[in-house]
Amino acid sequence: MHIDLRTVSIKPLRQTFDHVAARIGAGKAATRYQEGTLDVQAVANFHYRPLWDAEHEIFDVTRTAIKMVDWYAFKDPRQFYYGTYTLARARMQEKVEGYFDFVEERDLAGSCPPAAIKLALEVLLPLRHAEWGANMNNASMCAYGYGTAITQPCIFQAMDHLGMAQYLTRAGLLLGDESGLDIAKEAWLNAPMWQGLRRYIEDSLVIKDWFELFVAQNLVLGGLLYPLIYEHVDQALAAQAGPLMSMLTHFQAAWYAESSKWVTATIKTAAAESNENQALLSNWAGTYLERALAALAPLANHALGERAGAVMSELTEQFNFRAAKSGLTL
């Protein structure tokens, strides 16, 4: 029996969906990110307005004072849609799990100086509650935002914060015992050092304008808190305990370097849209910058001592430079 194999080239009649082709051009092949992002959100055929907010449609551009001609002008530099996001996080998690296993197998926490353990628990563990607030805020941005191009990465951001809260919990249990969680909760609720940050988080939970919330949470607080804790405080802990804390907080440091690119790109796009947007974003950023610096100063003083003032000045300078690159005027 003779079998003749040959290759047949089948030319597709169209490269992508019509609504995607309308944006990128007919006959062009779309990326998975484009197909999973562009014009995905429903815009018509709503049965009724929400009973709990009759002034707005379910998806409504007027839920923020920011105005965009096209809400799909936002682009995620990471090109994250569900598939690429989960693969990227799986790779990060695999690396971090290896660090946790290494610390446990070698009992590195047992050989760490007690003073360093104490400082790490005092500074890191209460941040579980700040991460929970960030999770809630980004979930709110996803719920009330407009356009999949921005709401999609917001829900990814929300889940990242939930994961980081869990990593902080695991680190606390590895360095101490379950009582440390109760001590951290009590510190978050009552210790003077944490009340500025706690108030910032709790006030942000009731911000109505979702893009203002984006500025308050992702741009300002995230832009100051993560470099403070996972760069400067980490260096202070490394001087006492070696790379132990850096291994247990590797996810947070790597995550910030990645996610800040998306936050910066989002602010830059919105600010470039109009002078009105630029002025509004600049005003929000300036207002929340002042509040965030005041909230984080006691934490920096406790962890860094006499270096705190210089570190906070450096963080402010870095934030102002980042804001200026995004088109803001502070």
Short mmCIF file of C-alpha atoms in Angstrom, two decimals:
data_model
loop_
_atom_site.label_atom_id
_atom_site.label_comp_id
_atom_site.label_asym_id
_atom_site.label_seq_id
_atom_site.Cartn_x
_atom_site.Cartn_y
_atom_site.Cartn_z
CA MET A 1 0.00 0.00 0.00
CA HIS A 2 1.40 3.35 -1.02
CA ILE A 3 0.67 6.48 1.07
CA ASP A 4 1.45 9.85 -0.47
CA LEU A 5 1.84 12.61 2.10
CA ARG A 6 1.89 16.20 1.09
CA THR A 7 1.48 19.60 2.74
CA VAL A 8 -1.54 21.71 1.95
CA SER A 9 -1.49 25.39 2.82
CA ILE A 10 -4.90 26.68 3.89
CA LYS A 11 -5.24 30.43 3.80
CA PRO A 12 -7.69 31.72 6.46
CA LEU A 13 -10.55 33.86 5.16
CA ARG A 14 -9.93 36.37 7.94
CA GLN A 15 -7.15 36.88 10.47
CA THR A 16 -9.14 37.85 13.56
CA PHE A 17 -12.50 39.01 14.85
CA ASP A 18 -14.19 41.91 13.11
CA HIS A 19 -14.12 44.20 16.15
CA VAL A 20 -10.36 43.64 16.53
CA ALA A 21 -9.75 44.08 12.79
CA ALA A 22 -11.57 47.42 12.95
CA ARG A 23 -8.87 48.64 15.34
CA ILE A 24 -5.68 47.08 13.97
CA GLY A 25 -6.58 47.00 10.30
CA ALA A 26 -8.22 44.41 8.07
CA GLY A 27 -6.05 41.48 7.02
CA LYS A 28 -3.63 41.83 9.94
CA ALA A 29 -3.09 39.00 12.39
CA ALA A 30 -3.93 39.94 15.97
CA THR A 31 -2.01 38.92 19.07
CA ARG A 32 -3.71 36.91 21.78
CA TYR A 33 -3.45 39.98 24.02
CA GLN A 34 -5.37 42.08 21.50
CA GLU A 35 -8.05 39.45 21.03
CA GLY A 36 -8.43 39.03 24.78
CA THR A 37 -8.57 42.75 25.48
CA LEU A 38 -9.93 44.97 22.71
CA ASP A 39 -13.65 45.81 22.93
CA VAL A 40 -14.41 42.85 25.15
CA GLN A 41 -16.54 44.79 27.63
CA ALA A 42 -20.29 44.92 27.01
CA VAL A 43 -21.53 48.35 25.89
CA ALA A 44 -25.18 47.77 24.93
CA ASN A 45 -28.39 45.88 25.69
CA PHE A 46 -28.39 46.50 29.42
CA HIS A 47 -31.79 45.68 30.88
CA TYR A 48 -31.84 48.27 33.65
CA ARG A 49 -29.61 50.56 35.68
CA PRO A 50 -28.23 49.15 38.94
CA LEU A 51 -30.81 49.53 41.71
CA TRP A 52 -28.02 50.51 44.09
CA ASP A 53 -26.79 53.29 41.77
CA ALA A 54 -29.54 54.45 39.45
CA GLU A 55 -27.47 57.42 38.24
CA HIS A 56 -25.11 55.17 36.29
CA GLU A 57 -25.21 52.33 33.82
CA ILE A 58 -23.56 49.06 34.87
CA PHE A 59 -20.50 50.12 32.86
CA ASP A 60 -20.35 53.91 32.77
CA VAL A 61 -17.59 56.31 31.74
CA THR A 62 -18.93 58.95 34.14
CA ARG A 63 -17.83 57.02 37.22
CA THR A 64 -14.54 58.94 36.98
CA ALA A 65 -13.70 62.55 36.25
CA ILE A 66 -10.99 61.37 33.83
CA LYS A 67 -12.19 61.57 30.23
CA MET A 68 -10.91 59.50 27.33
CA VAL A 69 -11.95 59.52 23.68
CA ASP A 70 -11.08 55.83 23.54
CA TRP A 71 -10.86 53.83 26.76
CA TYR A 72 -8.96 51.16 24.88
CA ALA A 73 -6.05 53.55 24.38
CA PHE A 74 -4.56 52.01 27.53
CA LYS A 75 -2.03 49.28 26.87
CA ASP A 76 -0.34 46.89 29.28
CA PRO A 77 3.39 46.77 28.45
CA ARG A 78 3.43 43.22 29.86
CA GLN A 79 0.77 42.13 27.33
CA PHE A 80 -1.11 40.33 30.09
CA TYR A 81 -4.33 38.53 29.44
CA TYR A 82 -5.45 35.57 31.54
CA GLY A 83 -3.16 33.03 29.88
CA THR A 84 0.07 35.04 29.95
CA TYR A 85 -0.70 36.39 33.43
CA THR A 86 -1.14 32.96 35.00
CA LEU A 87 1.98 31.60 33.27
CA ALA A 88 4.07 34.55 34.46
CA ARG A 89 2.86 34.21 38.03
CA ALA A 90 3.40 30.45 38.01
CA ARG A 91 7.05 30.99 37.09
CA MET A 92 7.46 33.58 39.85
CA GLN A 93 5.74 31.35 42.38
CA GLU A 94 7.93 28.38 41.49
CA LYS A 95 11.04 30.43 42.21
CA VAL A 96 9.69 31.80 45.49
CA GLU A 97 8.56 28.35 46.66
CA GLY A 98 12.14 27.21 46.13
CA TYR A 99 13.38 30.02 48.38
CA PHE A 100 10.89 29.14 51.13
CA ASP A 101 11.84 25.46 50.92
CA PHE A 102 15.54 26.33 51.11
CA VAL A 103 15.02 28.49 54.21
CA GLU A 104 13.01 25.74 55.92
CA GLU A 105 15.34 22.88 54.98
CA ARG A 106 18.44 24.72 56.22
CA ASP A 107 16.65 26.26 59.22
CA LEU A 108 18.07 29.64 58.29
CA ALA A 109 15.55 31.40 60.52
CA GLY A 110 16.96 29.55 63.53
CA SER A 111 20.41 31.01 62.95
CA CYS A 112 19.14 34.54 62.36
CA PRO A 113 19.86 37.13 65.10
CA PRO A 114 16.79 37.62 67.35
CA ALA A 115 16.93 41.41 66.85
CA ALA A 116 16.61 40.99 63.09
CA ILE A 117 13.71 38.54 63.49
CA LYS A 118 11.96 40.96 65.82
CA LEU A 119 12.37 43.89 63.41
CA ALA A 120 11.21 41.81 60.44
CA LEU A 121 8.07 40.70 62.25
CA GLU A 122 7.33 44.23 63.44
CA VAL A 123 7.72 45.74 59.97
CA LEU A 124 6.57 43.03 57.57
CA LEU A 125 3.75 41.16 59.22
CA PRO A 126 1.29 44.06 59.73
CA LEU A 127 1.62 44.79 56.01
CA ARG A 128 -0.70 41.81 55.47
CA HIS A 129 -3.53 44.21 56.23
CA ALA A 130 -2.23 46.84 53.82
CA GLU A 131 -2.08 44.19 51.12
CA TRP A 132 -5.67 43.20 51.84
CA GLY A 133 -6.69 46.86 51.41
CA ALA A 134 -4.82 47.00 48.10
CA ASN A 135 -6.62 43.85 47.00
CA MET A 136 -10.00 45.41 47.79
CA ASN A 137 -9.10 48.67 46.06
CA ASN A 138 -7.98 47.04 42.82
CA ALA A 139 -11.06 44.83 42.81
CA SER A 140 -13.10 48.03 43.11
CA MET A 141 -11.25 49.56 40.16
CA CYS A 142 -12.09 46.48 38.13
CA ALA A 143 -15.74 46.60 39.17
CA TYR A 144 -16.33 50.28 38.45
CA GLY A 145 -13.71 50.97 35.78
CA TYR A 146 -14.44 51.24 32.09
CA GLY A 147 -12.80 49.24 29.32
CA THR A 148 -11.17 45.83 29.53
CA ALA A 149 -7.78 47.37 28.70
CA ILE A 150 -7.63 48.80 32.22
CA THR A 151 -10.07 46.71 34.26
CA GLN A 152 -8.38 43.44 33.26
CA PRO A 153 -4.94 44.31 34.70
CA CYS A 154 -6.65 45.80 37.77
CA ILE A 155 -8.10 42.43 38.74
CA PHE A 156 -4.69 40.83 38.11
CA GLN A 157 -3.23 43.47 40.44
CA ALA A 158 -5.87 42.65 43.04
CA MET A 159 -4.97 38.96 43.01
CA ASP A 160 -1.27 39.79 43.23
CA HIS A 161 -1.87 41.75 46.43
CA LEU A 162 -3.83 38.84 47.88
CA GLY A 163 -0.92 36.55 47.06
CA MET A 164 1.57 38.91 48.70
CA ALA A 165 -0.56 39.00 51.85
CA GLN A 166 -0.30 35.21 51.93
CA TYR A 167 3.47 35.29 51.40
CA LEU A 168 3.84 37.74 54.30
CA THR A 169 1.76 35.41 56.46
CA ARG A 170 3.96 32.45 55.53
CA ALA A 171 7.10 34.45 56.24
CA GLY A 172 5.73 35.42 59.65
CA LEU A 173 4.91 31.82 60.53
CA LEU A 174 8.35 30.74 59.36
CA LEU A 175 10.10 33.34 61.50
CA GLY A 176 7.88 32.92 64.55
CA ASP A 177 4.63 31.22 65.46
CA GLU A 178 0.89 31.81 65.11
CA SER A 179 0.84 34.32 67.95
CA GLY A 180 2.79 36.66 65.68
CA LEU A 181 -0.29 37.09 63.50
CA ASP A 182 -2.35 38.28 66.47
CA ILE A 183 0.44 40.61 67.57
CA ALA A 184 0.66 42.06 64.05
CA LYS A 185 -3.11 42.59 63.95
CA GLU A 186 -3.01 44.37 67.29
CA ALA A 187 -0.16 46.56 66.04
CA TRP A 188 -2.11 47.42 62.88
CA LEU A 189 -5.14 48.40 64.97
CA ASN A 190 -3.50 50.26 67.81
CA ALA A 191 0.27 50.85 67.47
CA PRO A 192 0.95 54.55 66.72
CA MET A 193 3.52 53.61 64.07
CA TRP A 194 0.83 52.05 61.86
CA GLN A 195 -2.10 54.41 62.29
CA GLY A 196 -1.13 56.78 59.47
CA LEU A 197 -0.92 53.96 56.95
CA ARG A 198 -4.04 52.32 58.33
CA ARG A 199 -5.97 55.57 57.94
CA TYR A 200 -4.67 56.00 54.39
CA ILE A 201 -5.84 52.50 53.48
CA GLU A 202 -9.23 52.82 55.16
CA ASP A 203 -9.90 56.24 53.61
CA SER A 204 -9.01 54.86 50.19
CA LEU A 205 -11.64 52.13 50.54
CA VAL A 206 -14.41 54.73 50.18
CA ILE A 207 -13.00 56.78 47.28
CA LYS A 208 -15.80 56.99 44.71
CA ASP A 209 -13.79 57.94 41.63
CA TRP A 210 -12.05 54.74 40.53
CA PHE A 211 -9.26 56.51 38.65
CA GLU A 212 -8.54 58.68 41.68
CA LEU A 213 -8.30 55.41 43.60
CA PHE A 214 -5.86 54.12 40.98
CA VAL A 215 -3.64 57.13 41.64
CA ALA A 216 -3.92 56.87 45.43
CA GLN A 217 -3.29 53.12 45.61
CA ASN A 218 -1.20 52.00 42.66
CA LEU A 219 0.76 55.11 41.75
CA VAL A 220 1.39 56.90 45.04
CA LEU A 221 1.22 54.38 47.87
CA GLY A 222 2.66 51.54 45.80
CA GLY A 223 5.35 53.84 44.42
CA LEU A 224 6.58 54.67 47.91
CA LEU A 225 5.79 51.65 50.07
CA TYR A 226 7.48 48.95 47.99
CA PRO A 227 10.82 50.72 47.48
CA LEU A 228 10.84 51.63 51.19
CA ILE A 229 10.16 48.13 52.47
CA TYR A 230 11.63 45.82 49.85
CA GLU A 231 14.68 47.89 49.01
CA HIS A 232 15.75 50.08 51.92
CA VAL A 233 14.35 48.12 54.87
CA ASP A 234 15.45 44.92 53.16
CA GLN A 235 18.99 46.28 52.99
CA ALA A 236 18.86 47.13 56.69
CA LEU A 237 17.70 43.60 57.53
CA ALA A 238 20.33 42.07 55.23
CA ALA A 239 23.03 43.85 57.20
CA GLN A 240 21.86 41.95 60.28
CA ALA A 241 20.56 38.66 58.91
CA GLY A 242 22.11 38.19 55.48
CA PRO A 243 19.89 37.36 52.50
CA LEU A 244 17.18 35.57 54.53
CA MET A 245 14.56 38.31 54.37
CA SER A 246 15.36 39.03 50.73
CA MET A 247 14.58 35.41 49.89
CA LEU A 248 11.27 35.47 51.77
CA THR A 249 10.19 38.73 50.10
CA HIS A 250 11.58 38.06 46.63
CA PHE A 251 8.10 37.96 45.08
CA GLN A 252 7.22 41.47 46.28
CA ALA A 253 10.43 43.00 44.98
CA ALA A 254 10.18 41.31 41.58
CA TRP A 255 6.46 42.07 41.33
CA TYR A 256 6.95 45.80 41.95
CA ALA A 257 9.62 46.10 39.26
CA GLU A 258 7.18 44.53 36.79
CA SER A 259 3.84 46.08 37.79
CA SER A 260 5.19 49.63 38.09
CA LYS A 261 5.75 49.62 34.32
CA TRP A 262 2.02 49.10 33.76
CA VAL A 263 1.04 51.76 36.32
CA THR A 264 3.39 54.31 34.77
CA ALA A 265 2.14 53.55 31.24
CA THR A 266 -1.49 53.94 32.37
CA ILE A 267 -0.91 57.32 34.01
CA LYS A 268 1.12 58.52 31.02
CA THR A 269 -1.67 57.60 28.59
CA ALA A 270 -4.37 59.30 30.65
CA ALA A 271 -2.30 62.45 31.21
CA ALA A 272 -1.48 62.76 27.50
CA GLU A 273 -5.16 62.64 26.57
CA SER A 274 -5.93 66.24 27.59
CA ASN A 275 -4.77 69.16 29.70
CA GLU A 276 -7.77 68.60 31.96
CA ASN A 277 -6.71 65.02 32.66
CA GLN A 278 -3.14 66.09 33.25
CA ALA A 279 -4.16 68.77 35.76
CA LEU A 280 -6.54 66.44 37.60
CA LEU A 281 -4.04 63.60 37.81
CA SER A 282 -1.31 65.98 38.98
CA ASN A 283 -3.59 67.34 41.71
CA TRP A 284 -4.50 63.85 42.91
CA ALA A 285 -0.90 62.70 42.87
CA GLY A 286 0.29 65.73 44.83
CA THR A 287 -2.46 65.37 47.43
CA TYR A 288 -1.88 61.66 48.04
CA LEU A 289 1.88 62.00 47.92
CA GLU A 290 1.79 64.30 50.93
CA ARG A 291 -0.51 61.94 52.82
CA ALA A 292 1.49 58.82 51.93
CA LEU A 293 4.79 60.35 52.99
CA ALA A 294 3.31 61.31 56.35
CA ALA A 295 1.85 57.81 56.76
CA LEU A 296 5.11 56.02 55.98
CA ALA A 297 7.46 58.27 57.94
CA PRO A 298 6.89 56.54 61.34
CA LEU A 299 7.49 53.15 59.74
CA ALA A 300 10.72 54.38 58.17
CA ASN A 301 11.87 55.88 61.48
CA HIS A 302 11.27 52.62 63.30
CA ALA A 303 13.03 50.43 60.73
CA LEU A 304 15.85 52.72 59.57
CA GLY A 305 16.56 54.99 62.52
CA GLU A 306 18.71 58.00 61.67
CA ARG A 307 18.76 57.05 57.96
CA ALA A 308 14.99 57.45 57.68
CA GLY A 309 15.01 61.12 56.70
CA ALA A 310 17.50 60.64 53.88
CA VAL A 311 15.65 57.57 52.58
CA MET A 312 12.28 59.35 52.56
CA SER A 313 13.83 62.28 50.70
CA GLU A 314 15.30 59.88 48.15
CA LEU A 315 11.94 58.14 47.67
CA THR A 316 10.24 61.49 47.17
CA GLU A 317 12.79 62.52 44.57
CA GLN A 318 12.39 59.22 42.72
CA PHE A 319 8.61 59.52 42.77
CA ASN A 320 8.70 63.09 41.45
CA PHE A 321 10.97 61.98 38.61
CA ARG A 322 8.64 59.11 37.75
CA ALA A 323 5.61 61.41 37.86
CA ALA A 324 7.32 63.92 35.58
CA LYS A 325 8.12 61.17 33.06
CA SER A 326 4.43 60.24 33.16
CA GLY A 327 3.45 63.79 32.26
CA LEU A 328 2.40 64.98 35.71
CA THR A 329 3.33 68.28 37.31
CA LEU A 330 3.77 68.15 41.08
#
